[in-house]
PDB file of C-alpha atoms and ligand atoms in Angstrom:
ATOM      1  CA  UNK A   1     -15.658  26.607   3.742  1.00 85.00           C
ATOM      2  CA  UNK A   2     -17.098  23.033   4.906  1.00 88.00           C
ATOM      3  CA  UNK A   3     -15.643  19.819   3.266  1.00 87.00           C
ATOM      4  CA  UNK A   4     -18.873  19.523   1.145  1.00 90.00           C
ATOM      5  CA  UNK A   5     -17.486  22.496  -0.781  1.00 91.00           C
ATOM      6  CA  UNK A   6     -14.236  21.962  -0.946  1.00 89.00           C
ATOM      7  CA  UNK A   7     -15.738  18.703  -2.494  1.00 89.00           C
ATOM      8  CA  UNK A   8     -17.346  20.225  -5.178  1.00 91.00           C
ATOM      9  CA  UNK A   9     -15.182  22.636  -5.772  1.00 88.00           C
ATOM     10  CA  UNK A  10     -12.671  19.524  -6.639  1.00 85.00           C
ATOM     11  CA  UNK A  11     -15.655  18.031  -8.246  1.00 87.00           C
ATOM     12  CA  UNK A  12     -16.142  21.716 -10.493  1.00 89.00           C
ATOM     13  CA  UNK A  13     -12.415  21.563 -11.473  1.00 85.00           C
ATOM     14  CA  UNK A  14     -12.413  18.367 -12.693  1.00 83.00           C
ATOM     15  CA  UNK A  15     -15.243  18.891 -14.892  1.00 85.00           C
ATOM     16  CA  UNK A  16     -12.683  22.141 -16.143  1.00 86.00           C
ATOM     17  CA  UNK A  17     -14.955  25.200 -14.239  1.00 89.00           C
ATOM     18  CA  UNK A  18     -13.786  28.297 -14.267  1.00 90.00           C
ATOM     19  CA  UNK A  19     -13.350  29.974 -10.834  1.00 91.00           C
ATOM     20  CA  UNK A  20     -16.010  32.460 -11.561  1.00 93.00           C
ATOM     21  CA  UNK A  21     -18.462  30.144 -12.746  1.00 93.00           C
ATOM     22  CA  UNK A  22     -17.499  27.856  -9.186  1.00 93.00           C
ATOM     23  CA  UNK A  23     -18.486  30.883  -6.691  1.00 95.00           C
ATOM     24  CA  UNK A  24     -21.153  31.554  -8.441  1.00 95.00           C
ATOM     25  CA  UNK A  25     -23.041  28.063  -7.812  1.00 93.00           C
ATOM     26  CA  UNK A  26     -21.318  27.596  -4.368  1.00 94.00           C
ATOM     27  CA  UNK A  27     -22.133  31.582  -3.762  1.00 94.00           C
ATOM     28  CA  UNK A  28     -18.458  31.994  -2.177  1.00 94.00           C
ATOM     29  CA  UNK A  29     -16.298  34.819  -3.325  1.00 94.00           C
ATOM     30  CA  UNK A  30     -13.963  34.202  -6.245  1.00 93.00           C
ATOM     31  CA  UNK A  31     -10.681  34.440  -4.179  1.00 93.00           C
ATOM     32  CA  UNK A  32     -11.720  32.086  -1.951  1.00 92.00           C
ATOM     33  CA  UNK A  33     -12.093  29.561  -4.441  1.00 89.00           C
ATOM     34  CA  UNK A  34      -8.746  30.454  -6.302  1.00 88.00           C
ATOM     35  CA  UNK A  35      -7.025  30.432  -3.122  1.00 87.00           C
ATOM     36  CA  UNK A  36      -8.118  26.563  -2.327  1.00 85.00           C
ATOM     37  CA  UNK A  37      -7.553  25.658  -5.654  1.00 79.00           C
ATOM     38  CA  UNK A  38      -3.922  27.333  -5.818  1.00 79.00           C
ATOM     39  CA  UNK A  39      -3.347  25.208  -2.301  1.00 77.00           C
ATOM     40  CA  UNK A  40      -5.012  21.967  -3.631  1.00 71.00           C
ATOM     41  CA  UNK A  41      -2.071  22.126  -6.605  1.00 63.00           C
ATOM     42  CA  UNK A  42       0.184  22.309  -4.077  1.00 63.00           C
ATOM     43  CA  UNK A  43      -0.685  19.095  -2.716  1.00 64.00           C
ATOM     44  CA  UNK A  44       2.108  16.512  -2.755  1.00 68.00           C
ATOM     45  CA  UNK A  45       2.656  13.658  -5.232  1.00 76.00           C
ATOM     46  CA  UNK A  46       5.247  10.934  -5.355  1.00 81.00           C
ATOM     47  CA  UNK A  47       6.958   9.513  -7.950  1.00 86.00           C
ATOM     48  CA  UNK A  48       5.911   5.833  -9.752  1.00 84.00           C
ATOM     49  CA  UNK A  49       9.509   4.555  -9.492  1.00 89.00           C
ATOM     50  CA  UNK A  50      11.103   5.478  -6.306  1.00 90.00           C
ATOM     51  CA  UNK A  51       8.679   6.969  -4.063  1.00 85.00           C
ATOM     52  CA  UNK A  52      10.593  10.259  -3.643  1.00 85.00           C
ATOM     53  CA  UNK A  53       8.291  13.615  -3.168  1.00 83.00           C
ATOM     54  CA  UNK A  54       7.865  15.307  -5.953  1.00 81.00           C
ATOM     55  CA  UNK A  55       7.699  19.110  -6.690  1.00 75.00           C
ATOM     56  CA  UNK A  56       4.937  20.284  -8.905  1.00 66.00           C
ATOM     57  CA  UNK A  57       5.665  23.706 -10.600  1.00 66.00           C
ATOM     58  CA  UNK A  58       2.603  25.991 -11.241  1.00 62.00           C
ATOM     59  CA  UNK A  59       1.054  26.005 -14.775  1.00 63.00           C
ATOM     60  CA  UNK A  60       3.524  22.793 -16.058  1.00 63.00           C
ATOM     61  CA  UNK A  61       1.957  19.239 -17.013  1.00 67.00           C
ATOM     62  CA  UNK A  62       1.762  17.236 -13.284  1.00 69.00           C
ATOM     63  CA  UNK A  63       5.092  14.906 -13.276  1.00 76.00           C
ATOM     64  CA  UNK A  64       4.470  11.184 -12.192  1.00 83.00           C
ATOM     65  CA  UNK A  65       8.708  10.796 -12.076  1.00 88.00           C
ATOM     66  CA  UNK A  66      11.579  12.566 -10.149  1.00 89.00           C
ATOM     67  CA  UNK A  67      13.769  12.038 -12.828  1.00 90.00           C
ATOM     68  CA  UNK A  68      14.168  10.697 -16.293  1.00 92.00           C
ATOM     69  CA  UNK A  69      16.056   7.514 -14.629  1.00 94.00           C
ATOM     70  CA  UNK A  70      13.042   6.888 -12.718  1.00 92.00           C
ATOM     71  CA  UNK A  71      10.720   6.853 -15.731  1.00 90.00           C
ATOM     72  CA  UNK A  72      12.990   4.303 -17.902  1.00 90.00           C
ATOM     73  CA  UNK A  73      13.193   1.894 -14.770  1.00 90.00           C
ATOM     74  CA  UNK A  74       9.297   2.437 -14.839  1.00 88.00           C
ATOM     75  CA  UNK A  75       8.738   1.530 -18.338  1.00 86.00           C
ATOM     76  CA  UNK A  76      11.348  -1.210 -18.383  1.00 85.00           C
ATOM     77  CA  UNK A  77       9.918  -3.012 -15.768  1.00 82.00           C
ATOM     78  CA  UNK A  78       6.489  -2.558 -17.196  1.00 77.00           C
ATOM     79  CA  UNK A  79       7.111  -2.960 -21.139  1.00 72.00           C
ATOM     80  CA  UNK A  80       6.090  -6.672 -20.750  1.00 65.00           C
ATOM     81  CA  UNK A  81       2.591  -5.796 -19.903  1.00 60.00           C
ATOM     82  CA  UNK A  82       2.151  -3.205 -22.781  1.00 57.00           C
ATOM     83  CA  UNK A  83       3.599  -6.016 -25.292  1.00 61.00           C
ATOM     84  CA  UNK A  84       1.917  -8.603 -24.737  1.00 65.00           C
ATOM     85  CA  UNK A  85      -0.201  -9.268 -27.654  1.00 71.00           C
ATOM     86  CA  UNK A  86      -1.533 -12.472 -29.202  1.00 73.00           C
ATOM     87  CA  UNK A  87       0.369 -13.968 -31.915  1.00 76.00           C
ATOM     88  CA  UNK A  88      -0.392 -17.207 -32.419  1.00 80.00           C
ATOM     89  CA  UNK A  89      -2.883 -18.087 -35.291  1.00 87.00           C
ATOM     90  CA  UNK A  90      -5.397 -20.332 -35.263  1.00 89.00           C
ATOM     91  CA  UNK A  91      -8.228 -21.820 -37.448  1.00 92.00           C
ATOM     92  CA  UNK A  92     -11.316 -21.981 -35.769  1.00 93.00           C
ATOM     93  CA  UNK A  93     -13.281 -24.924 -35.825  1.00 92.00           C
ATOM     94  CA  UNK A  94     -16.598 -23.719 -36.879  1.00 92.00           C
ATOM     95  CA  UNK A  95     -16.071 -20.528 -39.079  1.00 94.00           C
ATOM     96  CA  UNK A  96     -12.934 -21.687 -40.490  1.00 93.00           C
ATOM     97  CA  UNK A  97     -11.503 -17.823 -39.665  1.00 92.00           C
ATOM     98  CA  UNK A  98      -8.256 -17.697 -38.882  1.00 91.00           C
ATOM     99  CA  UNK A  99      -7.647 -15.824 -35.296  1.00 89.00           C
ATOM    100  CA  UNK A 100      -5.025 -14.441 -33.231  1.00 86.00           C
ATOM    101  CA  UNK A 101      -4.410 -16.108 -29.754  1.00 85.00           C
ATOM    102  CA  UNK A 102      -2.124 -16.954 -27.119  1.00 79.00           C
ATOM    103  CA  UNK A 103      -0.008 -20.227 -27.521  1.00 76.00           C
ATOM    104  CA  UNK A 104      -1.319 -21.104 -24.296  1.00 75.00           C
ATOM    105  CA  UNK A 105      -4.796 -20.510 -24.172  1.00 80.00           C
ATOM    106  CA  UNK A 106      -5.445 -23.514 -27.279  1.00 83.00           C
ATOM    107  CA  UNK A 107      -8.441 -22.627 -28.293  1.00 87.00           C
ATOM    108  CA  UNK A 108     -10.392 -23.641 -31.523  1.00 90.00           C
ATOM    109  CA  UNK A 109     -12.718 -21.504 -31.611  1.00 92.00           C
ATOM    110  CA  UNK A 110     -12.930 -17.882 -32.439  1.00 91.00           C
ATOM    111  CA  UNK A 111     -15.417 -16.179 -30.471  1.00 90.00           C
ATOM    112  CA  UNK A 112     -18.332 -17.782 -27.799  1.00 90.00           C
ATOM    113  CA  UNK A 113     -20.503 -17.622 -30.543  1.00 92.00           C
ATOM    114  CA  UNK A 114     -18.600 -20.278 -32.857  1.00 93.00           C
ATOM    115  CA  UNK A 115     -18.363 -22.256 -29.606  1.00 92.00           C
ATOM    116  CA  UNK A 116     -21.901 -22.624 -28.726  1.00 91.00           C
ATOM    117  CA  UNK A 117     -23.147 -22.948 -32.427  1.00 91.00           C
ATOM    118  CA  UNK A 118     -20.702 -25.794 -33.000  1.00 89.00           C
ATOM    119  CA  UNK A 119     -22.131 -27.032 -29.652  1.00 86.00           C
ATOM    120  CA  UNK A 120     -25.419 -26.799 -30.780  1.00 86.00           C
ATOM    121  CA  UNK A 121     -25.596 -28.254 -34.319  1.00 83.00           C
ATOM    122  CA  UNK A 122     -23.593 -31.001 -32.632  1.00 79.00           C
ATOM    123  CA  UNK A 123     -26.397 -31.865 -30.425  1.00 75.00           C
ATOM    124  CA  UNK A 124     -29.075 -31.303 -32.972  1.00 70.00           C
ATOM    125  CA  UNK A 125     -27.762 -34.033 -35.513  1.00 59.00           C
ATOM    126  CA  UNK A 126     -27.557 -36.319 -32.866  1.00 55.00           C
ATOM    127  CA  UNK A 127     -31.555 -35.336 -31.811  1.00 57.00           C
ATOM    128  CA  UNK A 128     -32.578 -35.244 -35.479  1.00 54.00           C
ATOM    129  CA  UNK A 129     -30.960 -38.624 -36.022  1.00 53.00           C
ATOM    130  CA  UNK A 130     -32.614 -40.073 -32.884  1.00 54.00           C
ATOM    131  CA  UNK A 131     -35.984 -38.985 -34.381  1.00 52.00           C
ATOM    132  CA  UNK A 132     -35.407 -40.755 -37.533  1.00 50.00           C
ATOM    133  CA  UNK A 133     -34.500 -44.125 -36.586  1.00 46.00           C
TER     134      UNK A 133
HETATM  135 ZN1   ZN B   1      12.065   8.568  -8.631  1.00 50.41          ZN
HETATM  136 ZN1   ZN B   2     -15.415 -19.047 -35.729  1.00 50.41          ZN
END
């Protein structure tokens, strides 16, 4: 089997192929391509927390944790990222909507949009008025 294969056989898994249907369009024998693909599961993975080799039993859900302590340190230390949400309303300054945002970010506006209209009409009284005087 050259790499190119074993390539798209990853490639034919991934898009859920049967084995059949694989050595059919690679024209390889059915066993061979069962045989990689048994071998490829094999393959190692670590776990998030700790690094420690982990051992992936046929036909179960791939683990990304050695052990349930691992996977609480995992989510503890990344909880902050999940929950972090804006929660600071606002009024925008054009629309008059009321918006969520970040306390730090202090902006008045809601979207681009409200930013460059208010730009705009700003600039276009001033032109208009020009014109008239
Ligand atoms: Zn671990
Ligand atoms: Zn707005």
């Amino acid at each position: 089997m050259t790499n190119q294969e074993k390539n798209q056989i990853k490639q034919f898994r991934a898009q859920g192929l049967g084995y059949g249907k694989i050595a059919e369009i690679l024209n390889l024998s059915k066993s061979t391509i069962s045989s990689f693909c048994k071998s490829m599961d094999r393959e190692d993975t670590f776990c998030l927390q700790c690094s420690s080799k982990l051992k992936q039993s046929k036909g179960h859900r791939q683990k990304t944790f050695c052990c349930d302590k691992c996977r609480m340190e995992y989510w503890k230390n990344h909880k902050k990222e999940i929950k972090r949400k804006p929660d600071y309303l606002v009024e925008c300054s054009h629309c008059h909507n009321n918006f969520l945002t970040y306390k730090s970010l202090n902006r008045k506006y809601c979207s681009r949009d409200c930013f460059f209209k208010n730009k705009v009409e700003r600039i276009g009284y001033g032109q208009r008025h020009d014109q008239l005087s």
